[in-house]
Tab-separated table of C-alpha atoms and ligand atoms in Angstrom:
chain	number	residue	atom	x	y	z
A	1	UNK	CA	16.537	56.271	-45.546
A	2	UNK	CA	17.032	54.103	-42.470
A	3	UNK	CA	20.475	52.549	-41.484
A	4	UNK	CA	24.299	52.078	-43.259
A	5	UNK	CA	24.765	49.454	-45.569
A	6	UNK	CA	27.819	48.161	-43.129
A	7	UNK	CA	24.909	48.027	-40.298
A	8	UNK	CA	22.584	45.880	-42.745
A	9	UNK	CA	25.506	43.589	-43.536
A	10	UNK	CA	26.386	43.082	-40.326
A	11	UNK	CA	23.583	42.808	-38.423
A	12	UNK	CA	21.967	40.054	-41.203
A	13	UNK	CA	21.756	36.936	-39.922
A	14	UNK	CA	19.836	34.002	-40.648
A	15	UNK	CA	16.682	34.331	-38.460
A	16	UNK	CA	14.566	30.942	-37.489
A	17	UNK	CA	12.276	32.158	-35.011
A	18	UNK	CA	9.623	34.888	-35.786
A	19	UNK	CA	7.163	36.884	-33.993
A	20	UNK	CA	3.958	36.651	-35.781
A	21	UNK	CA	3.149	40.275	-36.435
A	22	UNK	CA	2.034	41.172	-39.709
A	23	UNK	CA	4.070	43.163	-42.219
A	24	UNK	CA	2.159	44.892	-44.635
A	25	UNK	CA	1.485	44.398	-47.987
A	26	UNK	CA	2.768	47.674	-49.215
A	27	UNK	CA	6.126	46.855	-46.934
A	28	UNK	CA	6.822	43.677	-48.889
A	29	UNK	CA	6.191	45.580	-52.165
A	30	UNK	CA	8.710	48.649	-50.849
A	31	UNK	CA	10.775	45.558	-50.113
A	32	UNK	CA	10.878	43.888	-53.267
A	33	UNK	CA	11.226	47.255	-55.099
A	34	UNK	CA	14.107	47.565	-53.350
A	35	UNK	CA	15.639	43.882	-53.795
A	36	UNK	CA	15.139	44.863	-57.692
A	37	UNK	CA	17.118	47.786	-58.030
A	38	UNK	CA	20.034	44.695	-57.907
A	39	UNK	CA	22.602	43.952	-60.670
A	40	UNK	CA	21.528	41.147	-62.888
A	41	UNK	CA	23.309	40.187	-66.085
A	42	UNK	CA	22.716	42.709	-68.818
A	43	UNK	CA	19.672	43.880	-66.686
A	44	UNK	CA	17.890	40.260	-67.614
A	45	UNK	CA	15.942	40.571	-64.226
A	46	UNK	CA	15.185	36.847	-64.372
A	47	UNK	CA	13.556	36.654	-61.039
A	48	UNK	CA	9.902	35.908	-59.970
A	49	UNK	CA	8.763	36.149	-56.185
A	50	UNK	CA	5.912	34.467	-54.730
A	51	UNK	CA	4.826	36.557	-51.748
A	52	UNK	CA	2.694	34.080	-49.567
A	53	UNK	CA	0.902	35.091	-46.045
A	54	UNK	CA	-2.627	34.384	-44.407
A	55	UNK	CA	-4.770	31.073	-45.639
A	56	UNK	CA	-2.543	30.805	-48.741
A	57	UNK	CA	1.003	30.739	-46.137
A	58	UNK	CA	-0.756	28.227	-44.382
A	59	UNK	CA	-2.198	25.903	-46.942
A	60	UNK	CA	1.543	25.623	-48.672
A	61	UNK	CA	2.645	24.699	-44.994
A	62	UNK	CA	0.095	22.355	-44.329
A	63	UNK	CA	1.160	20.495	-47.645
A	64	UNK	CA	5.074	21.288	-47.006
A	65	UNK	CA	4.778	19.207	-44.028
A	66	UNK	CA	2.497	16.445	-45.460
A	67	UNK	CA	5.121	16.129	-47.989
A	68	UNK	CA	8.080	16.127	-45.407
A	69	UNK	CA	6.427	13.633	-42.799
A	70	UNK	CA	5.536	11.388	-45.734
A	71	UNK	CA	9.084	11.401	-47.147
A	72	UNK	CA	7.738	12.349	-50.009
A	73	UNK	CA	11.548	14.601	-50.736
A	74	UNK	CA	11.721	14.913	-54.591
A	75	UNK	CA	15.080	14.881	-56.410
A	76	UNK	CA	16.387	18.780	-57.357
A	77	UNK	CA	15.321	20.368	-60.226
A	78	UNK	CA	18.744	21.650	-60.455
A	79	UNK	CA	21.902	20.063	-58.655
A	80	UNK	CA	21.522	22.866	-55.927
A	81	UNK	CA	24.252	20.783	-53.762
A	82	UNK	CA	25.571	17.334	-53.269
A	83	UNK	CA	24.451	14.588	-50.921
A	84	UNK	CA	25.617	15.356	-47.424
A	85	UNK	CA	28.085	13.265	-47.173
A	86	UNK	CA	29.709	14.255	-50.597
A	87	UNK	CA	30.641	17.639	-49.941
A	88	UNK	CA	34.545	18.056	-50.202
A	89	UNK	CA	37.024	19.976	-47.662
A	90	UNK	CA	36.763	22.902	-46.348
A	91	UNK	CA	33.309	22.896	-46.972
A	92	UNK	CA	32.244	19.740	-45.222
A	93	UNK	CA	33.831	20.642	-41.971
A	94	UNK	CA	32.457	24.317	-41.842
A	95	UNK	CA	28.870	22.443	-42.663
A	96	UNK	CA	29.651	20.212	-39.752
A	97	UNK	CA	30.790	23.325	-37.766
A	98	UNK	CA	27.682	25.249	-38.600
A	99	UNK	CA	25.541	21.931	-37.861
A	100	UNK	CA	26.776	21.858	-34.130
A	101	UNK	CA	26.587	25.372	-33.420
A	102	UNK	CA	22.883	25.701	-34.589
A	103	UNK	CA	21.641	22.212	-32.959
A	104	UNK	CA	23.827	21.637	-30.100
A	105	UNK	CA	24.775	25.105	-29.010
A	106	UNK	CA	21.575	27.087	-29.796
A	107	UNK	CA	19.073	24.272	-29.360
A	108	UNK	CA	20.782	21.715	-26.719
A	109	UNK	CA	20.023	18.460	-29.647
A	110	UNK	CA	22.760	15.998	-29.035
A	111	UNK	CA	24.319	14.437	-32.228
A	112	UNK	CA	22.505	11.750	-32.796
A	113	UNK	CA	19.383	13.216	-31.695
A	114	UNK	CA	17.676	12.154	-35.336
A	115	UNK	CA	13.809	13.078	-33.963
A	116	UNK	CA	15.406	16.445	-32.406
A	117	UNK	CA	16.920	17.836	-35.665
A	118	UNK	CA	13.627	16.658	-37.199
A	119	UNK	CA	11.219	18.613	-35.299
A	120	UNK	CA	13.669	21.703	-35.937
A	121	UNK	CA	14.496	21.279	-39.456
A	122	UNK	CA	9.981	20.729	-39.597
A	123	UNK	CA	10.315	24.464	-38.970
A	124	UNK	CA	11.371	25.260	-42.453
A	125	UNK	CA	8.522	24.482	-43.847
A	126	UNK	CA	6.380	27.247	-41.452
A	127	UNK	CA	8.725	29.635	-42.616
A	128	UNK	CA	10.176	29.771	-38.990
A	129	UNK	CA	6.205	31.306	-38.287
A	130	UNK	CA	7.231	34.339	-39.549
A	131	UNK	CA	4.092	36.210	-41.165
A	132	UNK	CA	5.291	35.936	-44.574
A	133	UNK	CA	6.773	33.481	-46.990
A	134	UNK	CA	8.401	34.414	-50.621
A	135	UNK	CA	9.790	31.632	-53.285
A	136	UNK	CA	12.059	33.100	-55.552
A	137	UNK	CA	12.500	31.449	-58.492
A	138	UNK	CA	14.506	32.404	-62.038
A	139	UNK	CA	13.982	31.443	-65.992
A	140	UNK	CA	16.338	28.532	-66.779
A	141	UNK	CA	16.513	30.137	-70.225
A	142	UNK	CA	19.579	30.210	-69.451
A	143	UNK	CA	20.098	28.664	-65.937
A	144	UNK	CA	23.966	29.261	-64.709
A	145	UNK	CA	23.588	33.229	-65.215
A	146	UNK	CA	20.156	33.808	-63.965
A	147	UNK	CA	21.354	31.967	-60.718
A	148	UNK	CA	23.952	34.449	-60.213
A	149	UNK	CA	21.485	37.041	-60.668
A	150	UNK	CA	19.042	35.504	-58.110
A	151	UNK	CA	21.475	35.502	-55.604
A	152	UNK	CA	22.449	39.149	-55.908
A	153	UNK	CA	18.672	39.621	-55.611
A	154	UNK	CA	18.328	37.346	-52.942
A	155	UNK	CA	21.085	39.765	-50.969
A	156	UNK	CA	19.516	42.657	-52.138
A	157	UNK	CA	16.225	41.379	-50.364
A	158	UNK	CA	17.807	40.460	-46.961
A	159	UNK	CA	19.968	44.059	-46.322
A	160	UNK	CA	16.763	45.863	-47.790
A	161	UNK	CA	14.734	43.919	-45.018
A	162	UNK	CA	17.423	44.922	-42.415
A	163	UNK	CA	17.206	48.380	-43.647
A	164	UNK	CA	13.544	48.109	-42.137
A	165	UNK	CA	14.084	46.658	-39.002
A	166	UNK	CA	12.922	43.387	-40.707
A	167	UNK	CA	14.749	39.942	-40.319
A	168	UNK	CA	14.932	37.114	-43.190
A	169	UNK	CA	16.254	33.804	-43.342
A	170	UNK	CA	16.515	32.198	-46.879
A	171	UNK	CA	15.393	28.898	-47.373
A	172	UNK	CA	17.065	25.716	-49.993
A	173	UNK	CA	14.806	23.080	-47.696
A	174	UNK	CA	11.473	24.015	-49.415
A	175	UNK	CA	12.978	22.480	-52.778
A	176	UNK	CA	13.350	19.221	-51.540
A	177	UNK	CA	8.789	19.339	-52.235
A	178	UNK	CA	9.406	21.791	-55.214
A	179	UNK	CA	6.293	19.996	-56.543
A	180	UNK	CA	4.101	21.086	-53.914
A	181	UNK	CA	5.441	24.657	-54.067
A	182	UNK	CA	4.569	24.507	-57.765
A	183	UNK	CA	0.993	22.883	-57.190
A	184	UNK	CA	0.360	26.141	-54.603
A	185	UNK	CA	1.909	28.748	-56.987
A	186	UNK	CA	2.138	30.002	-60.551
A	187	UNK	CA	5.373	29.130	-61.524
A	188	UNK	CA	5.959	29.304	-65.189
A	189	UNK	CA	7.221	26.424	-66.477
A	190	UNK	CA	10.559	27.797	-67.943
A	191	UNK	CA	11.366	28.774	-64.535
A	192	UNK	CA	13.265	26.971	-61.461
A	193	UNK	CA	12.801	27.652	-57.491
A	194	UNK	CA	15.406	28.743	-56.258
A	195	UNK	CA	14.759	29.035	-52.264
A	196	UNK	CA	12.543	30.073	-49.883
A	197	UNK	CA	12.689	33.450	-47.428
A	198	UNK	CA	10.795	34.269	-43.983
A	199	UNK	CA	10.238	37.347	-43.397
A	200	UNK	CA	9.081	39.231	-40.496
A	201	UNK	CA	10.073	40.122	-37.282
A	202	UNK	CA	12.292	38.473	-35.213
A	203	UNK	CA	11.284	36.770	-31.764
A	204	UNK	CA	14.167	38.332	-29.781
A	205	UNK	CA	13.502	36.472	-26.724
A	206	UNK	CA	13.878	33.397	-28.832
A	207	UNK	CA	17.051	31.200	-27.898
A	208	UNK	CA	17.865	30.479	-31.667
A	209	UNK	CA	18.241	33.787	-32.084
A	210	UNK	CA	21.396	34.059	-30.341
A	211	UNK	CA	23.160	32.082	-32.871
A	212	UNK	CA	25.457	33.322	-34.743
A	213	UNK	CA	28.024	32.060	-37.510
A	214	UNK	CA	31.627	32.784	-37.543
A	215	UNK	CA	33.339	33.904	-41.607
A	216	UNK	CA	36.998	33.109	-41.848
A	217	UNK	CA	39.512	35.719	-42.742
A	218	UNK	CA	39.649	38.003	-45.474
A	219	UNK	CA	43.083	36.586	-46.358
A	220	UNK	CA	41.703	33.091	-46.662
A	221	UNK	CA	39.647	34.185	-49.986
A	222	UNK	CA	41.249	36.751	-51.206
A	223	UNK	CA	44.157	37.549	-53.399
A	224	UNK	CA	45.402	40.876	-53.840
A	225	UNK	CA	48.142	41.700	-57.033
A	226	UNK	CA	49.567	44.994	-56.992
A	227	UNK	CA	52.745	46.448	-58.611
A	228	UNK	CA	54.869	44.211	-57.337
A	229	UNK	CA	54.172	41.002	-58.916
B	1	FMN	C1	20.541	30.006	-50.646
B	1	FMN	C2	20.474	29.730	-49.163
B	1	FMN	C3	19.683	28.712	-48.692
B	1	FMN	C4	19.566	28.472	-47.318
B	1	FMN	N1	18.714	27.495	-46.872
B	1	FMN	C5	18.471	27.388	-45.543
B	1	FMN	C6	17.445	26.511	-45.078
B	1	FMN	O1	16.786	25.807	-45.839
B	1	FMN	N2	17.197	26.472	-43.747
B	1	FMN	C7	17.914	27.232	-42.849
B	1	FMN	O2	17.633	27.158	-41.647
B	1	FMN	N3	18.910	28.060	-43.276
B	1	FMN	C8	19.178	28.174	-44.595
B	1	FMN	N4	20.124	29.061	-45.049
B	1	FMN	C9	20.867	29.884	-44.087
B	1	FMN	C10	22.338	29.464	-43.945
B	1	FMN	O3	22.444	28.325	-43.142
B	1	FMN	C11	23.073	30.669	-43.339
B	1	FMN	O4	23.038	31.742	-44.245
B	1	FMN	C12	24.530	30.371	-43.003
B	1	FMN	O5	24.643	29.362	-42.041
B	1	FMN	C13	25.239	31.640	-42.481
B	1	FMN	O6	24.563	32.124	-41.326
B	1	FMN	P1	23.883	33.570	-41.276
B	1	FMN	O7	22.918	33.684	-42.422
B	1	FMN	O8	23.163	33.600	-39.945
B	1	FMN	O9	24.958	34.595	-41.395
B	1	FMN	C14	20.293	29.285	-46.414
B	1	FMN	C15	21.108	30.305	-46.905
B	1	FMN	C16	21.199	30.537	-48.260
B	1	FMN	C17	22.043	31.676	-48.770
């Protein structure tokens, strides 16, 4: 057993720049063993993962970014999140926080720098060139629940990938072409995609790499009740 759970949480981050040696097959399958030892609701286990490298990795990407550079986006087939400008406070001005620090700060692309954030945001859809892409995806029989579930898998994934020197980032951008992910996989038809995750190992020397993202205080979330109230 490799690493503290308090290491994997911490050292987690969202990684966009991958070096493109392979991970084995049997890793990702340790991996996902792993990732489904998570809680789901009365042990439903409502995920699926599509586990995409070699020809197969690049043929989705190829598409991906057909899609993408035709503007062929596709409505949700959930409401994942609202339209950018539609998202209320706090959590418009942490986006807008998070924006700057990833494009201006780790990547130098002024504001208004449209083609810029383009060419970066274009890297989703190579999974970052890490060696391996997974789409998770969940039965919508029923939806709300399973989605919980899928994100205590989704966790489960990223700390077990830490827990093998691995790095992750998961990935909401691929649904905006959820058609061409379903064209390229076998996704049954009950079920949603939820996001996309890289996964391999991390270019180090890689400037976006060196971003990180701030989490506000405990005391801003949570409320504690004890005997005296
Ligand atoms: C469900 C989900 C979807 C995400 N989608 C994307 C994405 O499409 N592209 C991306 O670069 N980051 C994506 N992220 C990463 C978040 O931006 C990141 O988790 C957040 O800014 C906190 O930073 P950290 O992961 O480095 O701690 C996603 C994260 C989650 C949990």
């Amino acid at each position: 057993m490799s690493g503290t759970v308090e290491e994997a949480l911490l050292t987690r981050r969202s990684c966009r720049a991958f070096r493109a040696d392979p991970v084995p097959r049997a890793q990702v399958e340790r991996l996902l063993a792993l990732a489904a030892r998570s809680a789901s609701n009365s042990n439903c286990q409502p995920w699926q993962v599509h586990v995409l490298t070699g020809a197969a990795k690049r043929a989705l990407t190829e598409d991906l970014l057909r899609a993408h550079d035709e503007g062929a986006r596709s409505a949700g087939e959930f409401a994942y999140q609202p339209g950018a400008d539609q998202w209320p406070e706090p959590f418009r001005g942490r986006r807008r926080r998070f924006g700057d620090g990833l494009y201006r700060e780790a990547l130098g692309i002024a504001p208004g720098d449209t083609a810029g954030r383009t060419g970066h945001h274009r890297r989703n859809y190579d999974f970052f060139g890490a060696p391996v892409g997974l789409v998770l995806t969940v039965s919508r029989l029923p939806l709300q629940g399973a989605l919980v579930d899928a994100g205590v898998f989704l966790q489960g994934l990223m700390l077990a990938a830490r827990g093998a020197g691995l790095h992750t980032c998961a990935q909401a951008s691929l649904l905006d072409y959820h058609p061409v992910l379903r064209r390229h996989l076998r996704v049954p038809g009950d079920h949603v995609i939820v996001c996309g995750v890289a996964l391999g190992h991390a270019d180090e020397d890689h400037r976006l790499n060196d971003h990180r993202t701030p989490r506000e205080p405990v005391t801003s979330f949570a409320s504690f009740y004890d005997d005296g109230r």
